[in-house]
Structure formats: C-alpha cells, structure tokens
Amino acid sequence: MKLTPIFFAMLPALAVFASQAEVYQVAELGLVEGYKSSFSAGINNSNQTVGTVSGQFNYPVDLAAVNYAHASITGSLSAAEIEEVKKGNVNAKALVALLLYLNSNISDYSVQRFAGTFPIRYDIRQQIKLRETKTPQTNYEYLLDITDNGTMLGYGSAPFVKQAFTPAATEAIPNPVTKQLWVPESGSVLGMVLNNGSRYPLLPIYTQYGGGISVPKAISNSGIVVGTGSVSLAEATATSINTACNGATEPKAICYYQFISNVNSAPYDMAGLVWTLDANGKPGPATKYGYLGDKKTGLPHTRTDYAPVLYTSVPNDVNDAGVVVGMSVYTDSTDIRYNPRTFRDEVFTAYQATIFQGTELTTFFDVKEWEGSRATSINNKNIIVGSAVKRVNYDQERFFVYDMNTQKITFPKDLFASASVVPAAINNNNQVVGISSSYTDGSSTIRQVGFWYDLTTDSFHDLNKLLPCNSGYTVIAAQDINDKNVIVATATKKTEARDVKGDIIKDAAGNAIMEEVAVAVQLTPVANGTPDNCSSVVEEGYERQGGSLGFGWLLLTMLPLLRRRSR
C-alpha cells in the first residue's frame, strides 16, 4: 500500500525544537543495525514494543538474474562499471542502479522482487517473520501491536516463489520457451496473528481469485481482532478475471495478483471484519459488520435517479469487553449535494464515527453539523477518542472525546484554535497520544508533532515540550501509550548520512555529512517531572495560516493509518 500505513510514509522536514522539557525521558528503539529508518507501532504493559524498519543497507540483489541491457542499468553505469558488477564488485553507485532496476520492473515477474519494510520487536532487537519465511524477503510486512500475553498482530503482502513456467503453445510460437517467474502466494494482503511460536493468517470471508485481502487494525487482550477484508466480488468482475486469467501466457496466480494487489483499487467488495482467537490463539472465521446506511437504517438508499453508494464500515479499535469503534458510511437520500470531484449531484454520503456492539451500529455525531468523523481508539472505561470535520476537504480535523457512560462529547483545547489533531491511542488512565499540527517556535511555520493529552487534568501538550532540553529528537508522531503511561513514537534525529551500502557519506574535506532520519523512540515518564523552559524564545499565539493533516483518510479507509491502544 504502498502498501504502507500513512504514518510510515509521513516524514516531513521539521525544524529542530528550541524549547523542550523534562516530563519524559527519551530512549531510542531504533536505529536498527542494517536499516536506515525505524517506525514505532505498539507497546504492551510489559514495555514490549513492535514496529517496522525500512531502507535496508547493502540490499541483496541476485546479480546472475539481472538484465544488464535494461535502460535503468545502461543509463546509470558505464560498460566498464557493468562488467565490474557482473564480477560481484558492487559499489554504492552500482547498487543504486540495481535498486532502480528492481523498482522500475515491478510488473515484470521475471525480475527479483523488492522488499521495503521489515517487522521488528524492538525490545529484543529481532526481526519477526509474518508471511515470508525465506531470505531475502520478497514482500512488504508490518507489525502493528503486541498484547499483554505477547500475541503480535501485523499484516503482509504476498510473498513470492521463483517457479518455472512454460506458456501454452500457439500457431505463432509452437515451441514456447520455459521462463523463471516470481509467483505470488495466495492472499495479496493478509493479516497475521503470531503467538507461542505459531503464525496464523486472518482469512477474509471471500478468498477466490487470489486469496482475498485482510487488513487488521487492532487486537484486544481478550483475543478479539478487528479490521477490514474482502467479502464478495461482482459477478461481472469475476467473469472478466476468468476470461483474462486462463493460464496460457502466465500463471493464474500472477494474473490474479495484478487484478487485486492494490488494496485501494482491488475489485473486491470490502467490509469491516472481526475475528475471535481461541484458547490456543488461533483465529476463527471472520464475521462481517454492517454499516450505518441511509439515515442510520443499516440499509442502502433506493433512489434510482442518483448514483449508488459503496457502503462499508472500518473498525479501528476494540477494548477487552469487545466494544468496537471506527467509522461507517452514512447517507441521507433526501439531502442531494453537488460533488466537485465527480461534477454531479449525488446523495449526501459521509463516513461517521461509529460504535459497533454485536450487530448494532450507532453514531454519536450530529450528521447535519459534522460532515465527517472517525473514532480511532477506545479504552476499557468506554472512553472513545477520534477526530471530526464540519466540512470535508475544507476544515481541519477536530480532536474529540466521547464518554459512552455519560453519552457526552467534548472537544479538548489543543495547541491552537485551528490545529489539525488526530488521536492514535488512549490508555486506561485516560491519557491520549497522536499527531497534531504545531507552530515552530518564533515563527508561523506549520509542522507535524506528536501530542499527549490528559483527560483528567484537561491538559494538551506538544510532546517535544516534555522532553529533556537538547534531546536531539523531534517527535513527529506518537503511536501508542500503555497503562504505565509509557509512549512509543516516531521521531527525527540528525545523524551521519549513509549511502545504500551503509557507508558514511563525507564531503570534500572528509567530514561526515549529516541528515535527518526517522527513528522509533520510547518516552518514559519522569516521576514528578515538570516542563522546563530551555530557551529565551517567547511563544506567541499564532493563528493557523494554512497546512493540514487532511481528511485524506476518507480515500484510504482500508489502511491501518494510526496505532491505537485499548488495554
């Protein structure tokens, strides 16, 4: 998703902080040796942490299988340099050309597959295998969370296996040549549960034509997993796939994969799903969630004079009691609005924050006032957090807290009046972490930062203001918080720049060049810690001029965008 969650890809260039603090101590979980960047995802109450690393140094390329006549090679290397590569003498320049070759030939299945992300248990510095079992890895894999009993949740794209394939003979080619092709395993994207040395796939409801898709979002300590997955396929689409994928010119598995490999454009009908783990940690069959539907009826609108709506639900989190939160498609067939993206009038359609309890779906927002909303996390006290906008594509995301016990919704005061704020996780102490827009000290420049909010004291902070002075880290996203109030986050830091081989890059004078990289960090609370003012910069109350975290998640609803906590 790409198959990549949004935060794994968001690495804005941010200014170094001048004012920081001593409420949290910061410790680096990555850099992980052999990789350029590291990203946090989840932490349990034993401070076991998981995430993903990327940018593998000295990437292993099968030199014997490279087409050295390809334009990406000949356009980057001289004939003499190519001959050196063939001998196994690969310098940084040559490796850049080889990686360009792999990445520019992803649709050519005779070319080696490239892997860009690798799951990691940070606390033990161990790479975790989700679907891929071979080395080198041939797919993209991500770890999302770890429960208190050590069960890990993640997902991965399909691993590939090199196989011989002979096309069917034709009149034009009566003696076809056998080819070596990289063939994907079934399931273009599948969630995985790992526990006690066992690995279990989270199978979707519909698995024909390539094995289907499942993307988990959250797991509870009680063994409930929620996410999204394939539930059906239109008959006309199935007919088209059957016609195209006859196995004559390429393996059926490759043909299916080309139809379904992109989660956002796959032809499957997708829906919210829930799996329950048995006593051995093995998931049972998936159960499908419904949707809010037209005027909260759970049914689609029936108007024939306007375009049909693709109804679905996206669960984002689940607590130990099995209460699920997320978002679901709501329509009002009596409310017709012009859609500037399609240049036509349509039935009003929006994702709204939703509570899923069994087969009952409810939303707690006034859909006339708020055009879009999503619930991102729930704790065991039934406190829900999320974000909402009054006008999709125009307004900033507002951070909300909803108490199921009192049925009261509040909008906490954040960093400034028009800040865009997206919470990622809430713990059982009612402390929340996530992403916020912020102003750089002493300027009107907008940047992205991790935030911390305490519901009990109604206090909202840029996490960078709570770190030791001159820590060297800029927290850009806080992903999770456990019941010890320990936070895992992703930060940037300046470090020596390295080339694709992992060697330090130096300038003409022999000095190491510095660059900013993303690193996974853990923030541990300091007993009785208080914020310090580490600079003489006087902060002013800036009003937002522009910039946004955006409501682009409406276009990416099948991806796990942010981490959450429901311990």
PDB file of C-alpha atoms in Angstrom, residues 209-432:
ATOM      1  CA  TYR A 209      -9.326 -15.190  -7.391  1.00  0.00           C
ATOM      2  CA  GLY A 210      -6.106 -14.723  -5.492  1.00  0.00           C
ATOM      3  CA  GLY A 211      -6.887 -15.458  -1.868  1.00  0.00           C
ATOM      4  CA  GLY A 212      -8.582 -12.219  -0.885  1.00  0.00           C
ATOM      5  CA  ILE A 213      -7.462  -9.328   1.300  1.00  0.00           C
ATOM      6  CA  SER A 214      -7.489  -8.779   5.060  1.00  0.00           C
ATOM      7  CA  VAL A 215      -6.014  -5.770   6.855  1.00  0.00           C
ATOM      8  CA  PRO A 216      -6.209  -5.896  10.673  1.00  0.00           C
ATOM      9  CA  LYS A 217      -6.406  -2.710  12.712  1.00  0.00           C
ATOM     10  CA  ALA A 218      -6.452  -3.753  16.376  1.00  0.00           C
ATOM     11  CA  ILE A 219      -6.319  -6.640  18.848  1.00  0.00           C
ATOM     12  CA  SER A 220      -7.605  -6.743  22.431  1.00  0.00           C
ATOM     13  CA  ASN A 221      -6.114  -8.578  25.399  1.00  0.00           C
ATOM     14  CA  SER A 222      -9.276 -10.714  25.308  1.00  0.00           C
ATOM     15  CA  GLY A 223      -8.383 -12.071  21.858  1.00  0.00           C
ATOM     16  CA  ILE A 224     -10.627 -10.032  19.568  1.00  0.00           C
ATOM     17  CA  VAL A 225      -9.190  -8.762  16.280  1.00  0.00           C
ATOM     18  CA  VAL A 226     -10.893  -6.156  14.087  1.00  0.00           C
ATOM     19  CA  GLY A 227     -10.061  -4.886  10.625  1.00  0.00           C
ATOM     20  CA  THR A 228     -11.275  -4.926   7.054  1.00  0.00           C
ATOM     21  CA  GLY A 229     -11.306  -7.538   4.326  1.00  0.00           C
ATOM     22  CA  SER A 230     -12.802  -8.894   1.124  1.00  0.00           C
ATOM     23  CA  VAL A 231     -16.360 -10.209   1.404  1.00  0.00           C
ATOM     24  CA  SER A 232     -17.536 -10.621  -2.205  1.00  0.00           C
ATOM     25  CA  LEU A 233     -16.827  -9.899  -5.857  1.00  0.00           C
ATOM     26  CA  ALA A 234     -19.197  -8.604  -8.510  1.00  0.00           C
ATOM     27  CA  GLU A 235     -20.233 -11.287 -10.999  1.00  0.00           C
ATOM     28  CA  ALA A 236     -19.178  -9.169 -13.981  1.00  0.00           C
ATOM     29  CA  THR A 237     -15.740  -8.660 -12.466  1.00  0.00           C
ATOM     30  CA  ALA A 238     -15.362 -12.377 -11.790  1.00  0.00           C
ATOM     31  CA  THR A 239     -16.230 -13.072 -15.426  1.00  0.00           C
ATOM     32  CA  SER A 240     -13.593 -10.587 -16.605  1.00  0.00           C
ATOM     33  CA  ILE A 241     -10.944 -12.141 -14.366  1.00  0.00           C
ATOM     34  CA  ASN A 242     -11.842 -15.643 -15.552  1.00  0.00           C
ATOM     35  CA  THR A 243     -11.509 -14.556 -19.158  1.00  0.00           C
ATOM     36  CA  ALA A 244      -8.180 -12.788 -18.648  1.00  0.00           C
ATOM     37  CA  CYS A 245      -6.597 -15.321 -16.307  1.00  0.00           C
ATOM     38  CA  ASN A 246      -6.672 -18.555 -18.295  1.00  0.00           C
ATOM     39  CA  GLY A 247      -3.108 -19.611 -17.516  1.00  0.00           C
ATOM     40  CA  ALA A 248      -1.995 -19.637 -21.146  1.00  0.00           C
ATOM     41  CA  THR A 249       0.525 -16.785 -21.118  1.00  0.00           C
ATOM     42  CA  GLU A 250       1.314 -16.513 -17.417  1.00  0.00           C
ATOM     43  CA  PRO A 251       0.481 -18.369 -14.196  1.00  0.00           C
ATOM     44  CA  LYS A 252      -3.043 -17.687 -12.979  1.00  0.00           C
ATOM     45  CA  ALA A 253      -1.633 -16.554  -9.617  1.00  0.00           C
ATOM     46  CA  ILE A 254       0.268 -13.695 -11.294  1.00  0.00           C
ATOM     47  CA  CYS A 255      -2.777 -12.682 -13.312  1.00  0.00           C
ATOM     48  CA  TYR A 256      -4.988 -12.645 -10.211  1.00  0.00           C
ATOM     49  CA  TYR A 257      -2.355 -10.655  -8.327  1.00  0.00           C
ATOM     50  CA  GLN A 258      -2.327  -7.930 -10.972  1.00  0.00           C
ATOM     51  CA  PHE A 259      -6.077  -7.511 -10.510  1.00  0.00           C
ATOM     52  CA  ILE A 260      -6.145  -7.471  -6.705  1.00  0.00           C
ATOM     53  CA  SER A 261      -2.733  -6.478  -5.321  1.00  0.00           C
ATOM     54  CA  ASN A 262      -3.625  -2.832  -4.613  1.00  0.00           C
ATOM     55  CA  VAL A 263      -5.857  -2.630  -1.535  1.00  0.00           C
ATOM     56  CA  ASN A 264      -7.343   0.710  -2.581  1.00  0.00           C
ATOM     57  CA  SER A 265      -8.218  -0.343  -6.133  1.00  0.00           C
ATOM     58  CA  ALA A 266      -8.836  -4.074  -5.752  1.00  0.00           C
ATOM     59  CA  PRO A 267     -12.195  -5.133  -7.243  1.00  0.00           C
ATOM     60  CA  TYR A 268     -13.310  -6.954  -4.098  1.00  0.00           C
ATOM     61  CA  ASP A 269     -16.191  -5.641  -2.041  1.00  0.00           C
ATOM     62  CA  MET A 270     -14.586  -4.755   1.307  1.00  0.00           C
ATOM     63  CA  ALA A 271     -16.231  -4.647   4.734  1.00  0.00           C
ATOM     64  CA  GLY A 272     -15.426  -4.424   8.413  1.00  0.00           C
ATOM     65  CA  LEU A 273     -14.500  -7.809   9.887  1.00  0.00           C
ATOM     66  CA  VAL A 274     -13.974  -9.305  13.336  1.00  0.00           C
ATOM     67  CA  TRP A 275     -12.079 -12.466  14.294  1.00  0.00           C
ATOM     68  CA  THR A 276     -12.022 -14.176  17.712  1.00  0.00           C
ATOM     69  CA  LEU A 277      -8.955 -16.112  18.873  1.00  0.00           C
ATOM     70  CA  ASP A 278      -9.474 -19.472  20.584  1.00  0.00           C
ATOM     71  CA  ALA A 279      -7.665 -20.648  23.727  1.00  0.00           C
ATOM     72  CA  ASN A 280      -4.610 -21.511  21.616  1.00  0.00           C
ATOM     73  CA  GLY A 281      -4.536 -18.107  19.952  1.00  0.00           C
ATOM     74  CA  LYS A 282      -5.857 -19.361  16.606  1.00  0.00           C
ATOM     75  CA  PRO A 283      -8.377 -17.069  14.873  1.00  0.00           C
ATOM     76  CA  GLY A 284     -11.817 -18.370  13.995  1.00  0.00           C
ATOM     77  CA  PRO A 285     -13.712 -17.452  10.817  1.00  0.00           C
ATOM     78  CA  ALA A 286     -14.317 -13.777  10.100  1.00  0.00           C
ATOM     79  CA  THR A 287     -17.679 -12.165  10.844  1.00  0.00           C
ATOM     80  CA  LYS A 288     -18.861  -9.235   8.749  1.00  0.00           C
ATOM     81  CA  TYR A 289     -20.027  -5.904  10.164  1.00  0.00           C
ATOM     82  CA  GLY A 290     -22.896  -3.969   8.642  1.00  0.00           C
ATOM     83  CA  TYR A 291     -22.932  -0.209   8.032  1.00  0.00           C
ATOM     84  CA  LEU A 292     -24.878   2.859   9.159  1.00  0.00           C
ATOM     85  CA  GLY A 293     -26.613   3.113   5.785  1.00  0.00           C
ATOM     86  CA  ASP A 294     -29.282   5.556   4.694  1.00  0.00           C
ATOM     87  CA  LYS A 295     -30.471   7.665   7.640  1.00  0.00           C
ATOM     88  CA  LYS A 296     -28.938   5.112  10.074  1.00  0.00           C
ATOM     89  CA  THR A 297     -31.239   2.311   8.880  1.00  0.00           C
ATOM     90  CA  GLY A 298     -28.420  -0.095   8.064  1.00  0.00           C
ATOM     91  CA  LEU A 299     -29.790  -0.292   4.507  1.00  0.00           C
ATOM     92  CA  PRO A 300     -28.665   1.315   1.224  1.00  0.00           C
ATOM     93  CA  HIS A 301     -30.633   4.145  -0.318  1.00  0.00           C
ATOM     94  CA  THR A 302     -33.063   3.046  -3.027  1.00  0.00           C
ATOM     95  CA  ARG A 303     -33.113   6.119  -5.253  1.00  0.00           C
ATOM     96  CA  THR A 304     -32.556   5.301  -8.916  1.00  0.00           C
ATOM     97  CA  ASP A 305     -32.162   8.907 -10.081  1.00  0.00           C
ATOM     98  CA  TYR A 306     -28.760   9.241  -8.379  1.00  0.00           C
ATOM     99  CA  ALA A 307     -25.629   7.118  -8.360  1.00  0.00           C
ATOM    100  CA  PRO A 308     -25.462   4.140  -5.970  1.00  0.00           C
ATOM    101  CA  VAL A 309     -23.219   4.391  -2.913  1.00  0.00           C
ATOM    102  CA  LEU A 310     -20.483   1.980  -1.865  1.00  0.00           C
ATOM    103  CA  TYR A 311     -21.463   1.231   1.737  1.00  0.00           C
ATOM    104  CA  THR A 312     -18.873  -0.154   4.133  1.00  0.00           C
ATOM    105  CA  SER A 313     -17.529   0.058   7.674  1.00  0.00           C
ATOM    106  CA  VAL A 314     -13.990   0.389   9.003  1.00  0.00           C
ATOM    107  CA  PRO A 315     -13.391  -0.795  12.594  1.00  0.00           C
ATOM    108  CA  ASN A 316     -10.300   0.852  14.106  1.00  0.00           C
ATOM    109  CA  ASP A 317     -10.112  -0.416  17.682  1.00  0.00           C
ATOM    110  CA  VAL A 318     -11.617  -2.824  20.210  1.00  0.00           C
ATOM    111  CA  ASN A 319     -11.461  -2.926  24.004  1.00  0.00           C
ATOM    112  CA  ASP A 320     -11.281  -6.000  26.225  1.00  0.00           C
ATOM    113  CA  ALA A 321     -15.095  -6.081  26.582  1.00  0.00           C
ATOM    114  CA  GLY A 322     -15.461  -6.358  22.807  1.00  0.00           C
ATOM    115  CA  VAL A 323     -16.771  -2.840  22.170  1.00  0.00           C
ATOM    116  CA  VAL A 324     -15.525  -1.821  18.719  1.00  0.00           C
ATOM    117  CA  VAL A 325     -15.116   1.703  17.354  1.00  0.00           C
ATOM    118  CA  GLY A 326     -14.327   3.025  13.904  1.00  0.00           C
ATOM    119  CA  MET A 327     -16.313   4.627  11.124  1.00  0.00           C
ATOM    120  CA  SER A 328     -19.098   3.678   8.751  1.00  0.00           C
ATOM    121  CA  VAL A 329     -20.755   5.085   5.647  1.00  0.00           C
ATOM    122  CA  TYR A 330     -23.868   7.194   6.307  1.00  0.00           C
ATOM    123  CA  THR A 331     -26.170   8.587   3.636  1.00  0.00           C
ATOM    124  CA  ASP A 332     -29.238  10.804   3.539  1.00  0.00           C
ATOM    125  CA  SER A 333     -31.214  10.202   0.350  1.00  0.00           C
ATOM    126  CA  THR A 334     -33.254  13.376   0.939  1.00  0.00           C
ATOM    127  CA  ASP A 335     -30.092  15.506   1.014  1.00  0.00           C
ATOM    128  CA  ILE A 336     -28.759  15.999  -2.527  1.00  0.00           C
ATOM    129  CA  ARG A 337     -25.457  17.862  -2.886  1.00  0.00           C
ATOM    130  CA  TYR A 338     -23.121  18.766  -5.712  1.00  0.00           C
ATOM    131  CA  ASN A 339     -19.901  16.733  -5.651  1.00  0.00           C
ATOM    132  CA  PRO A 340     -16.999  18.816  -7.049  1.00  0.00           C
ATOM    133  CA  ARG A 341     -14.904  15.670  -7.604  1.00  0.00           C
ATOM    134  CA  THR A 342     -17.450  13.969  -9.863  1.00  0.00           C
ATOM    135  CA  PHE A 343     -19.078  17.182 -11.189  1.00  0.00           C
ATOM    136  CA  ARG A 344     -22.590  15.971 -10.451  1.00  0.00           C
ATOM    137  CA  ASP A 345     -25.342  15.983  -7.857  1.00  0.00           C
ATOM    138  CA  GLU A 346     -25.263  12.995  -5.511  1.00  0.00           C
ATOM    139  CA  VAL A 347     -26.883  11.629  -2.372  1.00  0.00           C
ATOM    140  CA  PHE A 348     -25.041  13.063   0.636  1.00  0.00           C
ATOM    141  CA  THR A 349     -22.513  10.454   1.767  1.00  0.00           C
ATOM    142  CA  ALA A 350     -20.033  10.592   4.642  1.00  0.00           C
ATOM    143  CA  TYR A 351     -18.023   8.428   6.985  1.00  0.00           C
ATOM    144  CA  GLN A 352     -19.211   8.915  10.570  1.00  0.00           C
ATOM    145  CA  ALA A 353     -17.664   7.767  13.843  1.00  0.00           C
ATOM    146  CA  THR A 354     -19.352   4.513  14.808  1.00  0.00           C
ATOM    147  CA  ILE A 355     -19.720   2.200  17.803  1.00  0.00           C
ATOM    148  CA  PHE A 356     -20.124  -1.493  16.914  1.00  0.00           C
ATOM    149  CA  GLN A 357     -21.792  -3.663  19.565  1.00  0.00           C
ATOM    150  CA  GLY A 358     -22.735  -7.013  18.093  1.00  0.00           C
ATOM    151  CA  THR A 359     -24.952  -6.271  15.109  1.00  0.00           C
ATOM    152  CA  GLU A 360     -25.896  -2.811  16.407  1.00  0.00           C
ATOM    153  CA  LEU A 361     -24.146   0.218  14.885  1.00  0.00           C
ATOM    154  CA  THR A 362     -24.586   3.700  16.327  1.00  0.00           C
ATOM    155  CA  THR A 363     -23.067   7.109  15.721  1.00  0.00           C
ATOM    156  CA  PHE A 364     -22.922   9.879  18.285  1.00  0.00           C
ATOM    157  CA  PHE A 365     -22.390  12.832  15.921  1.00  0.00           C
ATOM    158  CA  ASP A 366     -24.979  15.239  14.551  1.00  0.00           C
ATOM    159  CA  VAL A 367     -24.559  14.358  10.886  1.00  0.00           C
ATOM    160  CA  LYS A 368     -26.121  17.655   9.851  1.00  0.00           C
ATOM    161  CA  GLU A 369     -23.391  19.597  11.654  1.00  0.00           C
ATOM    162  CA  TRP A 370     -20.395  17.317  11.080  1.00  0.00           C
ATOM    163  CA  GLU A 371     -19.749  16.081   7.529  1.00  0.00           C
ATOM    164  CA  GLY A 372     -17.159  13.520   8.566  1.00  0.00           C
ATOM    165  CA  SER A 373     -15.853  11.821  11.702  1.00  0.00           C
ATOM    166  CA  ARG A 374     -13.939   8.733  12.799  1.00  0.00           C
ATOM    167  CA  ALA A 375     -13.334   7.029  16.119  1.00  0.00           C
ATOM    168  CA  THR A 376      -9.737   5.845  16.404  1.00  0.00           C
ATOM    169  CA  SER A 377      -9.424   4.307  19.887  1.00  0.00           C
ATOM    170  CA  ILE A 378     -11.394   3.126  22.927  1.00  0.00           C
ATOM    171  CA  ASN A 379     -10.198   2.094  26.385  1.00  0.00           C
ATOM    172  CA  ASN A 380     -11.680  -0.316  28.919  1.00  0.00           C
ATOM    173  CA  LYS A 381     -13.571   2.561  30.576  1.00  0.00           C
ATOM    174  CA  ASN A 382     -15.516   3.055  27.317  1.00  0.00           C
ATOM    175  CA  ILE A 383     -13.893   6.417  26.624  1.00  0.00           C
ATOM    176  CA  ILE A 384     -13.621   6.949  22.867  1.00  0.00           C
ATOM    177  CA  VAL A 385     -11.324   9.346  21.021  1.00  0.00           C
ATOM    178  CA  GLY A 386     -11.251  10.371  17.390  1.00  0.00           C
ATOM    179  CA  SER A 387     -11.407  13.302  15.006  1.00  0.00           C
ATOM    180  CA  ALA A 388     -14.106  15.098  13.037  1.00  0.00           C
ATOM    181  CA  VAL A 389     -14.584  17.838  10.462  1.00  0.00           C
ATOM    182  CA  LYS A 390     -17.534  20.082   9.764  1.00  0.00           C
ATOM    183  CA  ARG A 391     -16.691  20.403   6.063  1.00  0.00           C
ATOM    184  CA  VAL A 392     -14.699  17.625   4.396  1.00  0.00           C
ATOM    185  CA  ASN A 393     -11.708  18.918   2.374  1.00  0.00           C
ATOM    186  CA  TYR A 394     -12.075  22.402   3.870  1.00  0.00           C
ATOM    187  CA  ASP A 395     -11.802  22.314   7.670  1.00  0.00           C
ATOM    188  CA  GLN A 396      -9.121  20.964   9.983  1.00  0.00           C
ATOM    189  CA  GLU A 397      -9.683  17.766  11.953  1.00  0.00           C
ATOM    190  CA  ARG A 398     -11.001  18.401  15.458  1.00  0.00           C
ATOM    191  CA  PHE A 399      -9.962  16.091  18.292  1.00  0.00           C
ATOM    192  CA  PHE A 400     -12.939  14.740  20.248  1.00  0.00           C
ATOM    193  CA  VAL A 401     -13.515  12.631  23.362  1.00  0.00           C
ATOM    194  CA  TYR A 402     -16.777  10.696  23.770  1.00  0.00           C
ATOM    195  CA  ASP A 403     -17.794   9.083  27.060  1.00  0.00           C
ATOM    196  CA  MET A 404     -20.152   6.166  26.406  1.00  0.00           C
ATOM    197  CA  ASN A 405     -21.152   6.149  30.080  1.00  0.00           C
ATOM    198  CA  THR A 406     -22.459   9.725  30.099  1.00  0.00           C
ATOM    199  CA  GLN A 407     -23.046   9.981  26.324  1.00  0.00           C
ATOM    200  CA  LYS A 408     -21.178  13.279  26.406  1.00  0.00           C
ATOM    201  CA  ILE A 409     -18.869  14.511  23.660  1.00  0.00           C
ATOM    202  CA  THR A 410     -16.173  17.122  24.272  1.00  0.00           C
ATOM    203  CA  PHE A 411     -13.600  18.860  22.083  1.00  0.00           C
ATOM    204  CA  PRO A 412     -10.445  19.439  24.145  1.00  0.00           C
ATOM    205  CA  LYS A 413      -8.488  22.643  23.707  1.00  0.00           C
ATOM    206  CA  ASP A 414      -5.367  21.790  21.729  1.00  0.00           C
ATOM    207  CA  LEU A 415      -2.241  23.683  20.629  1.00  0.00           C
ATOM    208  CA  PHE A 416      -4.042  26.483  18.780  1.00  0.00           C
ATOM    209  CA  ALA A 417      -7.523  27.301  17.562  1.00  0.00           C
ATOM    210  CA  SER A 418      -7.294  25.809  14.077  1.00  0.00           C
ATOM    211  CA  ALA A 419      -4.856  22.959  14.706  1.00  0.00           C
ATOM    212  CA  SER A 420      -5.495  19.669  12.927  1.00  0.00           C
ATOM    213  CA  VAL A 421      -5.355  16.855  15.512  1.00  0.00           C
ATOM    214  CA  VAL A 422      -5.678  13.078  15.056  1.00  0.00           C
ATOM    215  CA  PRO A 423      -5.536  10.887  18.198  1.00  0.00           C
ATOM    216  CA  ALA A 424      -3.977   7.442  17.839  1.00  0.00           C
ATOM    217  CA  ALA A 425      -4.388   5.771  21.240  1.00  0.00           C
ATOM    218  CA  ILE A 426      -5.964   6.132  24.686  1.00  0.00           C
ATOM    219  CA  ASN A 427      -4.872   4.112  27.724  1.00  0.00           C
ATOM    220  CA  ASN A 428      -6.882   3.149  30.802  1.00  0.00           C
ATOM    221  CA  ASN A 429      -5.585   6.224  32.650  1.00  0.00           C
ATOM    222  CA  ASN A 430      -7.426   8.362  30.091  1.00  0.00           C
ATOM    223  CA  GLN A 431      -4.204   9.643  28.555  1.00  0.00           C
ATOM    224  CA  VAL A 432      -4.207  10.137  24.789  1.00  0.00           C
TER     225      VAL A 432
END
